[in-house]
mmCIF file of C-alpha atoms and ligand atoms in Angstrom:
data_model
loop_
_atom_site.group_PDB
_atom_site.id
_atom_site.type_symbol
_atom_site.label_atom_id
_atom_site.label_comp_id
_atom_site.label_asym_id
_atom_site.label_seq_id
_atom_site.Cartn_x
_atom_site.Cartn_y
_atom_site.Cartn_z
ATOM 1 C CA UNK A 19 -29.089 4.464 8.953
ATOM 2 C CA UNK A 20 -25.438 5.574 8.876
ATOM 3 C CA UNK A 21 -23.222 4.739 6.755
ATOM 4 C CA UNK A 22 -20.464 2.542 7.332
ATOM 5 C CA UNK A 23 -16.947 4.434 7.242
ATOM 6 C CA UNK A 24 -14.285 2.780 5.283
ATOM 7 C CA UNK A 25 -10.791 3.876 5.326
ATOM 8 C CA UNK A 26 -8.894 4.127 2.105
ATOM 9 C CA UNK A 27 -4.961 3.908 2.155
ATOM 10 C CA UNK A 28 -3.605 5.409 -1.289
ATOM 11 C CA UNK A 29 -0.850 3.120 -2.679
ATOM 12 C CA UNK A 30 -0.499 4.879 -5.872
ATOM 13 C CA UNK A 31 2.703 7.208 -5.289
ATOM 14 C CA UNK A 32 5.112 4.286 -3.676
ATOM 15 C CA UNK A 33 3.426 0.703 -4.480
ATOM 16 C CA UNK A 34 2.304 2.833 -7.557
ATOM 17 C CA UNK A 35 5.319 3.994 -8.775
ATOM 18 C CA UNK A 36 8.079 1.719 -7.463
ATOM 19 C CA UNK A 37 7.966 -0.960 -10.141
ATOM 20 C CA UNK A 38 7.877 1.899 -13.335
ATOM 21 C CA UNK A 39 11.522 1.463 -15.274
ATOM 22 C CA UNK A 40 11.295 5.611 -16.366
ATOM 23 C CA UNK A 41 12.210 7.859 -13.689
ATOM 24 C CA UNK A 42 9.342 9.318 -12.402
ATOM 25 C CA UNK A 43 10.123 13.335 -11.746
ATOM 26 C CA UNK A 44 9.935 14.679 -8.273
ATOM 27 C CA UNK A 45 7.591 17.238 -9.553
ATOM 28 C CA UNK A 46 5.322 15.006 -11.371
ATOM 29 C CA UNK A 47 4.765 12.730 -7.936
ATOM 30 C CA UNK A 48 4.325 15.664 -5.326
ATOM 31 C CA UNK A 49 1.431 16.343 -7.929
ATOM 32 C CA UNK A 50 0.270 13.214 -7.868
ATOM 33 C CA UNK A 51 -0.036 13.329 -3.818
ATOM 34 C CA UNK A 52 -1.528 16.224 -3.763
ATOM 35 C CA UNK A 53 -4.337 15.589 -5.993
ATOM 36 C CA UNK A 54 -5.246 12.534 -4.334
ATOM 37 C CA UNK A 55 -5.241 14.941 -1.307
ATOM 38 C CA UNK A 56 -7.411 17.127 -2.929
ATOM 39 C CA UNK A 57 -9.651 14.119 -3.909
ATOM 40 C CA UNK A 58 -9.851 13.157 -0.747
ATOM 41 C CA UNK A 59 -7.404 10.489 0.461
ATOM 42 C CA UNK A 60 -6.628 11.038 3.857
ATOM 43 C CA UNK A 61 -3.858 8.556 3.988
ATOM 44 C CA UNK A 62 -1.325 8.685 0.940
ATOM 45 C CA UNK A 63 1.510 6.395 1.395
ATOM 46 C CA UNK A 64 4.086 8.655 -0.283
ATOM 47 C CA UNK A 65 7.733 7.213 -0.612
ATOM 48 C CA UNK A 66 9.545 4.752 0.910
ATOM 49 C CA UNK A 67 13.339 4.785 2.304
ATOM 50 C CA UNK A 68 14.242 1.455 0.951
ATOM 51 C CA UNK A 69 18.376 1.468 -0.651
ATOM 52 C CA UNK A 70 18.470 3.092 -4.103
ATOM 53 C CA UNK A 71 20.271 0.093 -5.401
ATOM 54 C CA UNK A 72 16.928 -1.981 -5.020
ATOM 55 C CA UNK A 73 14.667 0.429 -5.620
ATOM 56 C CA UNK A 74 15.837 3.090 -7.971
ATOM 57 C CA UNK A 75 12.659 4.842 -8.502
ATOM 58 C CA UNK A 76 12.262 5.465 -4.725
ATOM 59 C CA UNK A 77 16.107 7.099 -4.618
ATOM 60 C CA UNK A 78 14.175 10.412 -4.343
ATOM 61 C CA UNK A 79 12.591 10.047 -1.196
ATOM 62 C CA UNK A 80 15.100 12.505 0.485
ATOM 63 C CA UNK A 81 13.830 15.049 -1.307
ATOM 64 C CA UNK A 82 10.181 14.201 -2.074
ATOM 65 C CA UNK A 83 9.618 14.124 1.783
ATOM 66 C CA UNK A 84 11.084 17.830 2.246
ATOM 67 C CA UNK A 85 9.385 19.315 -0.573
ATOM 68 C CA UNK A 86 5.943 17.430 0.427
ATOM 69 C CA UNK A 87 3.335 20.596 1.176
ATOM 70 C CA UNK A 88 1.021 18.730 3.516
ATOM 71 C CA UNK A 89 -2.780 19.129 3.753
ATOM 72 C CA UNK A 90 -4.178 19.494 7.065
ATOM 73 C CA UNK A 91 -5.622 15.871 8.548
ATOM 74 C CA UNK A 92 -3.622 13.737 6.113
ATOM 75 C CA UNK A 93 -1.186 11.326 6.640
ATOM 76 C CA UNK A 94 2.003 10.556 4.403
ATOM 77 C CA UNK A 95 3.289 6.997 5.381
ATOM 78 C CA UNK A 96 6.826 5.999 4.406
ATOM 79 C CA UNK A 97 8.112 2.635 4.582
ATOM 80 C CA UNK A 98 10.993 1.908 6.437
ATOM 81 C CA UNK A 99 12.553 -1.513 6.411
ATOM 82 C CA UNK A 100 15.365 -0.785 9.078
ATOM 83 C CA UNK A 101 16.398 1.911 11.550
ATOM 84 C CA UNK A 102 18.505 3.411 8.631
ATOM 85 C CA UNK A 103 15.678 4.358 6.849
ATOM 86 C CA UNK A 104 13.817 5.085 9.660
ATOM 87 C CA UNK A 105 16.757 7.992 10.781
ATOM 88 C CA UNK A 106 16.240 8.939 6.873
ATOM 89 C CA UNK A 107 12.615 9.588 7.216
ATOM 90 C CA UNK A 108 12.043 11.001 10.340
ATOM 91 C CA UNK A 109 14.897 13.499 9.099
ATOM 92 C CA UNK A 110 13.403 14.254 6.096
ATOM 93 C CA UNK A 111 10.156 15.375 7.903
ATOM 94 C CA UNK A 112 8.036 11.576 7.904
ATOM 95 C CA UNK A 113 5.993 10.765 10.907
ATOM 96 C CA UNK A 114 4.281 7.867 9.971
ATOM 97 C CA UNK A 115 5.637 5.225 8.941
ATOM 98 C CA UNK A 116 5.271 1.035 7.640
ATOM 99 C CA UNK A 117 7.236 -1.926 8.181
ATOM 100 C CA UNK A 118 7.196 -4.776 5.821
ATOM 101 C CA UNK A 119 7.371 -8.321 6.665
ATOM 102 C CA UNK A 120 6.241 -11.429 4.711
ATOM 103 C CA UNK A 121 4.868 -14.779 5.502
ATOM 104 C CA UNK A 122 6.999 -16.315 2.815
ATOM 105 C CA UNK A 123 10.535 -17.017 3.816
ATOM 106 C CA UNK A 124 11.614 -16.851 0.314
ATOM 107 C CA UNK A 125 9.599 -13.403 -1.246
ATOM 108 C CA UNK A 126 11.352 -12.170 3.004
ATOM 109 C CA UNK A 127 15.037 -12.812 1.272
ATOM 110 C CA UNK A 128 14.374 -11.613 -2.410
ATOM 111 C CA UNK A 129 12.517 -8.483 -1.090
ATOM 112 C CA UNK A 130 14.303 -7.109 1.871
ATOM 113 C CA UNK A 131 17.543 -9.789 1.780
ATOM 114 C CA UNK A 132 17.067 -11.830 5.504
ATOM 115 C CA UNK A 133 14.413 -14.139 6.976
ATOM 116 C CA UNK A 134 10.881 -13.330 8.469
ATOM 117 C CA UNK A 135 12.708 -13.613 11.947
ATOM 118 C CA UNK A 136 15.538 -11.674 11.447
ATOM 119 C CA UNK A 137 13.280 -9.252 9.714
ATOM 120 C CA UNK A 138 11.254 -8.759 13.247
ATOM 121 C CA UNK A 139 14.598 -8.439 14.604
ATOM 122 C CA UNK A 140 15.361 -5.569 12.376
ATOM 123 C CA UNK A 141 12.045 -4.069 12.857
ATOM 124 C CA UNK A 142 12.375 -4.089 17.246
ATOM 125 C CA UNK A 143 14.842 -0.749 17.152
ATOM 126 C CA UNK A 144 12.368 0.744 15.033
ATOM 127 C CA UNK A 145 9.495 0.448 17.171
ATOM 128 C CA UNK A 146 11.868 1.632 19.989
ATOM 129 C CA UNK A 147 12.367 4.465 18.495
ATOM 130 C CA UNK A 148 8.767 5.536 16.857
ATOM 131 C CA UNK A 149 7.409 5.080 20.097
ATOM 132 C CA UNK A 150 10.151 7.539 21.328
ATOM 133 C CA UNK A 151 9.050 9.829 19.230
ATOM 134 C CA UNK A 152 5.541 8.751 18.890
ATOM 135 C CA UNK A 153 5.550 7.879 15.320
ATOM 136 C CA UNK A 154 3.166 5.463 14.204
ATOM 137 C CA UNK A 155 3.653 2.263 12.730
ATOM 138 C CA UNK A 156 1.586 0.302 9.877
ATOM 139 C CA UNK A 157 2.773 -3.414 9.585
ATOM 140 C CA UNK A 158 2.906 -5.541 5.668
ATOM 141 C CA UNK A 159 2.628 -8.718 5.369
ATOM 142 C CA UNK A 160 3.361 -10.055 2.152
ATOM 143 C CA UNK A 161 2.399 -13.112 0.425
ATOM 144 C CA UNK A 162 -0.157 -13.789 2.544
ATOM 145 C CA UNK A 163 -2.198 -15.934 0.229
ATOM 146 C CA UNK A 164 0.464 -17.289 -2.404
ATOM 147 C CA UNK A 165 4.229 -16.411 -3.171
ATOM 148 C CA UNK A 166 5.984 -16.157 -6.375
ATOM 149 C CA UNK A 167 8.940 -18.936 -4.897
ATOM 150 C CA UNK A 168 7.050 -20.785 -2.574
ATOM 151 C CA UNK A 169 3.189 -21.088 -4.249
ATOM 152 C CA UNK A 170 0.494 -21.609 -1.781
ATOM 153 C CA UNK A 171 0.650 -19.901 1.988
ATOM 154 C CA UNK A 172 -1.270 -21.655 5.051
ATOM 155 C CA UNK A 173 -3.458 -18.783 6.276
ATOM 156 C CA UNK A 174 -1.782 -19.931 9.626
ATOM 157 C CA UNK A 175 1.398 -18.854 8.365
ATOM 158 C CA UNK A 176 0.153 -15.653 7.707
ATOM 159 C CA UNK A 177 -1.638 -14.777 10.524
ATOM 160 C CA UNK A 178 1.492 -15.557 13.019
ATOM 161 C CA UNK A 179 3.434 -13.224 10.942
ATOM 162 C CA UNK A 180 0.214 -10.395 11.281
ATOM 163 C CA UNK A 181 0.498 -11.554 14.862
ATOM 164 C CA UNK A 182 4.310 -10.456 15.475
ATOM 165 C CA UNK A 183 4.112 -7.100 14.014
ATOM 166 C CA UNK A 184 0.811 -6.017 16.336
ATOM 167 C CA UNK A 185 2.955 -7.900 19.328
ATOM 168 C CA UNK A 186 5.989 -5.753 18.845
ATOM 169 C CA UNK A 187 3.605 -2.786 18.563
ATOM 170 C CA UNK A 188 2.638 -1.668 14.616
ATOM 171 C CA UNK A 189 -1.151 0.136 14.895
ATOM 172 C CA UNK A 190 -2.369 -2.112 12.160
ATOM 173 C CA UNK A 191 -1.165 -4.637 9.702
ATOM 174 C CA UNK A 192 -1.910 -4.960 5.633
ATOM 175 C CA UNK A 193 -2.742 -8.097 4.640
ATOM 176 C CA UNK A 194 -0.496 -8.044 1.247
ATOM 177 C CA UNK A 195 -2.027 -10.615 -1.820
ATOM 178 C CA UNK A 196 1.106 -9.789 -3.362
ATOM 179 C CA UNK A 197 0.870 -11.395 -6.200
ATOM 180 C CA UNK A 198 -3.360 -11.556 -6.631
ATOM 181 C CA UNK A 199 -3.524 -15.030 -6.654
ATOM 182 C CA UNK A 200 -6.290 -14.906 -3.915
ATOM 183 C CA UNK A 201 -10.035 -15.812 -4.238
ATOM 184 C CA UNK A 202 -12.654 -14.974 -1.876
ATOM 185 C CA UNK A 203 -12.550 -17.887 -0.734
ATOM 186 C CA UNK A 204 -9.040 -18.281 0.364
ATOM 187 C CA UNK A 205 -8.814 -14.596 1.156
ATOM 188 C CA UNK A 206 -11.853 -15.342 3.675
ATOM 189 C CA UNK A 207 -9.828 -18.556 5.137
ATOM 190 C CA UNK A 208 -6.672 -15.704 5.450
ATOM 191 C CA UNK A 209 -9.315 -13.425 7.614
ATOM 192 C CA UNK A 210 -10.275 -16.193 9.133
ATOM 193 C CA UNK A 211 -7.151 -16.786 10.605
ATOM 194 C CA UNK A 212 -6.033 -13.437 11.268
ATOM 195 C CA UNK A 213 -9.033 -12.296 12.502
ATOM 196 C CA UNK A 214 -8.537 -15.575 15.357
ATOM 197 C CA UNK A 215 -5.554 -13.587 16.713
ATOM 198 C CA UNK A 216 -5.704 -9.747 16.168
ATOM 199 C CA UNK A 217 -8.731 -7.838 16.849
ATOM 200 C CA UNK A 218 -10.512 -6.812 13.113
ATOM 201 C CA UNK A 219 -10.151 -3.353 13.196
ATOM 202 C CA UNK A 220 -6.011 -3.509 13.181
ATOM 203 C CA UNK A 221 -6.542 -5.286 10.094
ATOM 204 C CA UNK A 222 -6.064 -4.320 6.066
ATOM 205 C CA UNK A 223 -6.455 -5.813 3.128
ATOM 206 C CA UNK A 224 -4.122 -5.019 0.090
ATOM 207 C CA UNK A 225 -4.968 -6.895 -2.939
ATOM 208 C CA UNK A 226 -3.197 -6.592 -5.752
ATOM 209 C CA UNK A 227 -5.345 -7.321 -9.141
ATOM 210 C CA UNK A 228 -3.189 -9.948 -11.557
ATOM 211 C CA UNK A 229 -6.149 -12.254 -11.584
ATOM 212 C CA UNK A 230 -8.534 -9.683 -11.702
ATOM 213 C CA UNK A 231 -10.127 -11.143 -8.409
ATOM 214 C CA UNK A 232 -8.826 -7.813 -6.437
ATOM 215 C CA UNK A 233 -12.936 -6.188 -6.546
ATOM 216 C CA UNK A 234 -14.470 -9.372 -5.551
ATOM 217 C CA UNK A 235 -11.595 -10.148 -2.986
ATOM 218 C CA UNK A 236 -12.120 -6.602 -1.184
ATOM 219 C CA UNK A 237 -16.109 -7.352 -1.423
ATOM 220 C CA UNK A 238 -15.579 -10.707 0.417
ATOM 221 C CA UNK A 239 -13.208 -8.909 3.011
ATOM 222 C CA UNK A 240 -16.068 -6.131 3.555
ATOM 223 C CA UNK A 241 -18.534 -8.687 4.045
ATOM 224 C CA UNK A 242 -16.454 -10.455 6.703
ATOM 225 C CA UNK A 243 -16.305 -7.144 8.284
ATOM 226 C CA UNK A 244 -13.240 -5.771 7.530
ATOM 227 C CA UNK A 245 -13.066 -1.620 7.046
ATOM 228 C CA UNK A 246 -9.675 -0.646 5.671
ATOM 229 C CA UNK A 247 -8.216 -1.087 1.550
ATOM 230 C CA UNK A 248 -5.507 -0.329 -0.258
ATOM 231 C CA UNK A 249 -5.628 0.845 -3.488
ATOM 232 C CA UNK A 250 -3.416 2.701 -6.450
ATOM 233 C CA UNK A 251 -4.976 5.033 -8.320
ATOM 234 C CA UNK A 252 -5.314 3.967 -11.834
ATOM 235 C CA UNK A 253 -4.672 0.273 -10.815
ATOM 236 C CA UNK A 254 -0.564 1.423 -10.671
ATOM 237 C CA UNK A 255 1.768 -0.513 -9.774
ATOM 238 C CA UNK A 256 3.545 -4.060 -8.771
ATOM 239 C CA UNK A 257 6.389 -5.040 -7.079
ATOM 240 C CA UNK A 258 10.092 -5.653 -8.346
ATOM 241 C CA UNK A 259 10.326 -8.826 -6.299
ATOM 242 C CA UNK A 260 7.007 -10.617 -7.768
ATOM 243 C CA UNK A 261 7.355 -10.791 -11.329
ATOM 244 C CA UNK A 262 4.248 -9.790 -13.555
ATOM 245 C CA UNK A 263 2.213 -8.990 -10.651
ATOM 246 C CA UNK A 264 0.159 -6.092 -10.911
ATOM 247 C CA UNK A 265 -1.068 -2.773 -9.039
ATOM 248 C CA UNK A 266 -2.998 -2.786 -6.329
ATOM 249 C CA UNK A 267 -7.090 -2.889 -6.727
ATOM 250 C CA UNK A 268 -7.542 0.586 -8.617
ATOM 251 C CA UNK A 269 -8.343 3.603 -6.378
ATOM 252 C CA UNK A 270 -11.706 4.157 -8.653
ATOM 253 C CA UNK A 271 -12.717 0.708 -8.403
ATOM 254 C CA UNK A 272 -12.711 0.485 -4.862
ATOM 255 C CA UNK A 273 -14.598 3.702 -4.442
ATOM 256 C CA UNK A 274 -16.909 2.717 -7.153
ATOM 257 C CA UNK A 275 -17.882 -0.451 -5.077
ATOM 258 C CA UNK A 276 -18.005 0.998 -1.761
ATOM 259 C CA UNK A 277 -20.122 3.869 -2.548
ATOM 260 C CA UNK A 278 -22.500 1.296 -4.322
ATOM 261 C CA UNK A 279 -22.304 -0.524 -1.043
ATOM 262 C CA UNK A 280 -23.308 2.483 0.455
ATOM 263 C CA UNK A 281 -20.283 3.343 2.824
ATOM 264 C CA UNK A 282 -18.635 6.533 3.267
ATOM 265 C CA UNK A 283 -15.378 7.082 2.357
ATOM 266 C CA UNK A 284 -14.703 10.574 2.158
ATOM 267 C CA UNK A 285 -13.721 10.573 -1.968
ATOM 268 C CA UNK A 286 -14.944 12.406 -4.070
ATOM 269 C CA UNK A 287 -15.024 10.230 -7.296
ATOM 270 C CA UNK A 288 -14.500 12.554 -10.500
ATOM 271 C CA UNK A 289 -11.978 14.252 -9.336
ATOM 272 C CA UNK A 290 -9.937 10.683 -7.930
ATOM 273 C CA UNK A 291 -10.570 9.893 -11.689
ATOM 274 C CA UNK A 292 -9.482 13.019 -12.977
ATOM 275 C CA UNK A 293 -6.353 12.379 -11.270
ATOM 276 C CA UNK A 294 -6.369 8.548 -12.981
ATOM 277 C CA UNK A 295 -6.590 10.250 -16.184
ATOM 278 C CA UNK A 296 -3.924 13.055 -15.366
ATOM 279 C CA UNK A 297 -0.978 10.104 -13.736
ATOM 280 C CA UNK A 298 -1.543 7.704 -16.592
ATOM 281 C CA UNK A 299 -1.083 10.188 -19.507
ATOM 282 C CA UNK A 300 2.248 11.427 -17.591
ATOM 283 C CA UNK A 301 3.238 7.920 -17.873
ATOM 284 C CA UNK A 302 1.833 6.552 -21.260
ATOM 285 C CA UNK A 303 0.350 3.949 -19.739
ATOM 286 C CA UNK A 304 -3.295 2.582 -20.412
ATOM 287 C CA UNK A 305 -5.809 3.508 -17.154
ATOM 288 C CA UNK A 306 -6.371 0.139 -15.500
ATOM 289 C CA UNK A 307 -9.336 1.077 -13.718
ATOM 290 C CA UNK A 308 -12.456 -0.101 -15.233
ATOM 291 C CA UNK A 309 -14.650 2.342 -13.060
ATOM 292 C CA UNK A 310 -12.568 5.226 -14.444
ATOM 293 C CA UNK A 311 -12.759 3.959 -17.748
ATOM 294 C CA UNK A 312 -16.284 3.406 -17.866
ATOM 295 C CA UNK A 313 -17.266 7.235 -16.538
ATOM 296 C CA UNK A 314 -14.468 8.761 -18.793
ATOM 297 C CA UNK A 315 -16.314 7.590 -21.471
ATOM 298 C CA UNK A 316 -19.681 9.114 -20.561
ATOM 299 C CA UNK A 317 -18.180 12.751 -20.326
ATOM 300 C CA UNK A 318 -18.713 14.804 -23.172
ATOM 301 C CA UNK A 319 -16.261 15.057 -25.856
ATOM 302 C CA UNK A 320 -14.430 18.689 -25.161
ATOM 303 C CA UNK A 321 -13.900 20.684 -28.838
ATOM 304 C CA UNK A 322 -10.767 22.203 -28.973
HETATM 305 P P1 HMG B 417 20.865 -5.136 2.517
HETATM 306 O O1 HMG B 417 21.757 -5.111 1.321
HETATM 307 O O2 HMG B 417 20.683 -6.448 3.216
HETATM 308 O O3 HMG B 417 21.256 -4.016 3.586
HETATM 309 O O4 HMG B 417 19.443 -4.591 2.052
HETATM 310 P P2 HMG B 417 22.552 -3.775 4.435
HETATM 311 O O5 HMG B 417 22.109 -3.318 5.771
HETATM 312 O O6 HMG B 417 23.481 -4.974 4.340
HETATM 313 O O7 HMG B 417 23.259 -2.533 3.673
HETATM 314 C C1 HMG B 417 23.766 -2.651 2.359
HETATM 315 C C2 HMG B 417 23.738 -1.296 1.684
HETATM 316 O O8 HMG B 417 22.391 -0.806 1.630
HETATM 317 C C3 HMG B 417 24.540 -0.230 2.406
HETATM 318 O O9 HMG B 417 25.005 0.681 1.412
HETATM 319 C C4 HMG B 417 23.501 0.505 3.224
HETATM 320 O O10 HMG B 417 23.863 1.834 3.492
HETATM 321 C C5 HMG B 417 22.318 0.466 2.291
HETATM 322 P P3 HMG B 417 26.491 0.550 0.764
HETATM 323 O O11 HMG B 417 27.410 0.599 1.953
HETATM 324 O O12 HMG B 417 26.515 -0.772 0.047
HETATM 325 O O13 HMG B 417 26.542 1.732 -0.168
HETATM 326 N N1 HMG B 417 21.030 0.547 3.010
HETATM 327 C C6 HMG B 417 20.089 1.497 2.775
HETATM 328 N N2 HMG B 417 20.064 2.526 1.900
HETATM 329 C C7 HMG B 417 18.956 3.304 1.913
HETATM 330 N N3 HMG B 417 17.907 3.092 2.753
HETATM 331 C C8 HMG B 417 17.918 2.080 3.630
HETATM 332 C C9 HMG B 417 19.055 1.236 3.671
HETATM 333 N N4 HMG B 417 19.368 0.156 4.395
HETATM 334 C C10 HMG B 417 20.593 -0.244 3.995
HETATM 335 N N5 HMG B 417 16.870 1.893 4.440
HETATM 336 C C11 HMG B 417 17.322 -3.521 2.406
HETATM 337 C C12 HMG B 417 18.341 -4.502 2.955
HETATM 338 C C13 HMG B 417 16.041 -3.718 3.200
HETATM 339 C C14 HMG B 417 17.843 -2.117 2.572
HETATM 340 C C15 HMG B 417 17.088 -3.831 0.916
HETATM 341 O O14 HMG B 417 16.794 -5.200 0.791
HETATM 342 C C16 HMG B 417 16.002 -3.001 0.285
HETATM 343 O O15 HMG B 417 16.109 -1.808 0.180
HETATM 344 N N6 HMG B 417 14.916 -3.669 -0.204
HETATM 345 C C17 HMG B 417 13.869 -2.941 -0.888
HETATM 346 C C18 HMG B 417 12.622 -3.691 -0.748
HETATM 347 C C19 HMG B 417 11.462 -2.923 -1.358
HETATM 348 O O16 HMG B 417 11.406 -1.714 -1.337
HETATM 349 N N7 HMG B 417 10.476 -3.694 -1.890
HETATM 350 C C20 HMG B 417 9.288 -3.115 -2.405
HETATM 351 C C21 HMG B 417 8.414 -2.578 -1.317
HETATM 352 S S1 HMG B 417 7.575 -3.843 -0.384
HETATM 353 C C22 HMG B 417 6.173 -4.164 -1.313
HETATM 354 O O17 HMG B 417 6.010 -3.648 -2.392
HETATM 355 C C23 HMG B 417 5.120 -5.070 -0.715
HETATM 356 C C24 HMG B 417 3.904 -4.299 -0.157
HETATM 357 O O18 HMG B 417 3.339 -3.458 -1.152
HETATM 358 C C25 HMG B 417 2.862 -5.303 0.343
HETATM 359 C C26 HMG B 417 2.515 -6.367 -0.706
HETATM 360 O O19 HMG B 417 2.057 -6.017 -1.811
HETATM 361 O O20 HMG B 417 2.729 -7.518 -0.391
HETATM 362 C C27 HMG B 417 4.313 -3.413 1.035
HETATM 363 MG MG1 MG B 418 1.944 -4.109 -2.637
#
């Protein structure tokens, strides 16, 4: 039988990093990509062109971008709220790239300051002019299951906002739990939904873990069918605008459950949690995956 191929989108270096208060050095994140490169992530989401002032820790993506050595076959997403940080990207050597909408009016003004419309607005000369230059474009939604303003999201909501961004032409769209409020069973009314409108395989799920229900949200998303995750390595992460949410489902985790599903991804698992190990001890931060945890502890002790 073969096995099912699941695509892996590696959050770890932008949705990873954005939130962390220390400045991150350049040097210490082009590592970071390139292990999960050499652990096999094919797509690595690397920086994103957002405005310093709201996102300090992403102020380097100038310079990130042009020192980037890229691996053959591997993509390095940016996002790119507006045509001025599209210009930014594409000049700094990006050619893929994300937009970011949410299905919450109020997380679409506290995260990139204007409504879900006027966002789409924003978002129309940058499709104009990827397809120019035949960039692609990955669509967010955000908030698709709860938001940190508005609480609970109709799964309608969110699945007219998925339906706008693959109208005005993004490849695929993440569905963003933002905030990990979502259960299987509300993330399966959210697939539901989008799945009604925009064909499965232009579909992603990005759970982030606050509740802990990130594992069991992805398992009820690859039962439904779906075949494309996000995850941060180490469980890194959360965003500025959604206070006390956490990273993204851990990297480790995800592969962990996969494999044990028996699908492919491409990862090679020791050395993704080598690279766990390496980013959290840069940062001083406890690893959040349990996965990693669990086979860190079963390697042998190494005397100095
Ligand atoms: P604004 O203030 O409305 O923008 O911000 P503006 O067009 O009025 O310009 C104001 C200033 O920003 C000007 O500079 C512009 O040059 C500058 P000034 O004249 O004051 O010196 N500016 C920019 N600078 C750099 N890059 C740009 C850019 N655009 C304008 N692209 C803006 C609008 C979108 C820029 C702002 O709100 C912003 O940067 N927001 C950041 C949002 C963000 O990065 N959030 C986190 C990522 S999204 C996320 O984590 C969710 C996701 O993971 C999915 C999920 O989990 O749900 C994807
Ligand atoms: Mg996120």
């Amino acid at each position: 039988m073969t096995q099912p191929k699941v695509r892996i989108v590696e959050m770890g270096p932008r949705d990873g990093l954005q939130n962390e208060k220390q400045p991150v050095p350049l040097a210490t994140k082009l590592e970071l990509i390139d292990r999960l490169a050499a652990a096999g992530l094919r797509e690595i989401e690397a920086t994103s062109f957002v405005s310093p002032k709201w996102v300090p820790q992403m102020a380097d993506h100038d310079a990130l971008m042009r020192a980037l050595i890229r691996r053959p076959g591997v993509r390095y997403p940016v996002l790119t709220p507006n045509l001025q940080g599209f210009h930014a990207a594409i000049d700094a050597g990006a050619d893929h790239v994300a937009v970011f909408a949410a299905a919450s009016e109020a997380f679409s003004r506290k995260n990139i300051n204007c409504s879900i419309s006027e966002s789409i607005e924003r978002f129309l000369p940058v499709m104009a002019a990827a397809r120019e230059r035949g960039v692609a474009v990955r669509g967010y939604v955000s908030c698709v299951v709860g938001c940190p303003y508005e609480g609970p999201v109709a799964p309608a909501q969110a699945a007219e906002v998925t339906q706008r961004l693959i109208d005005i032409g993004c490849e695929e769209v993440s569905l963003g739990d933002t905030i990990g409020v979502g259960t299987p069973a509300t993330v399966q009314r959210l697939l539901d939904a989008c799945a009604s409108v925009v064909p499965m395989d232009k579909l992603a799920g990005h759970y982030h873990d606050t509740y802990g229900m990130a594992v069991a949200n992805v398992y009820a998303s690859y039962r439904f069918g779906l075949r494309c995750f996000d995850a941060s390595v180490a469980g890194l992460g959360g965003c500025p605008y959604a206070k006390g949410a956490t990273g993204n489902v851990a990297t480790e985790d995800l592969v962990y459950l996969l494999h044990g599903l028996g699908a492919d991804t491409g990862i090679d698992l020791d050395r993704l949690v080598d690279t766990g190990a390496w980013i959290s001890a840069e940062l001083g931060r406890p690893n959040s995956s349990r996965a990693a945890r669990a086979l860190l502890a079963q390697r042998p002790a190494v005397t100095p």
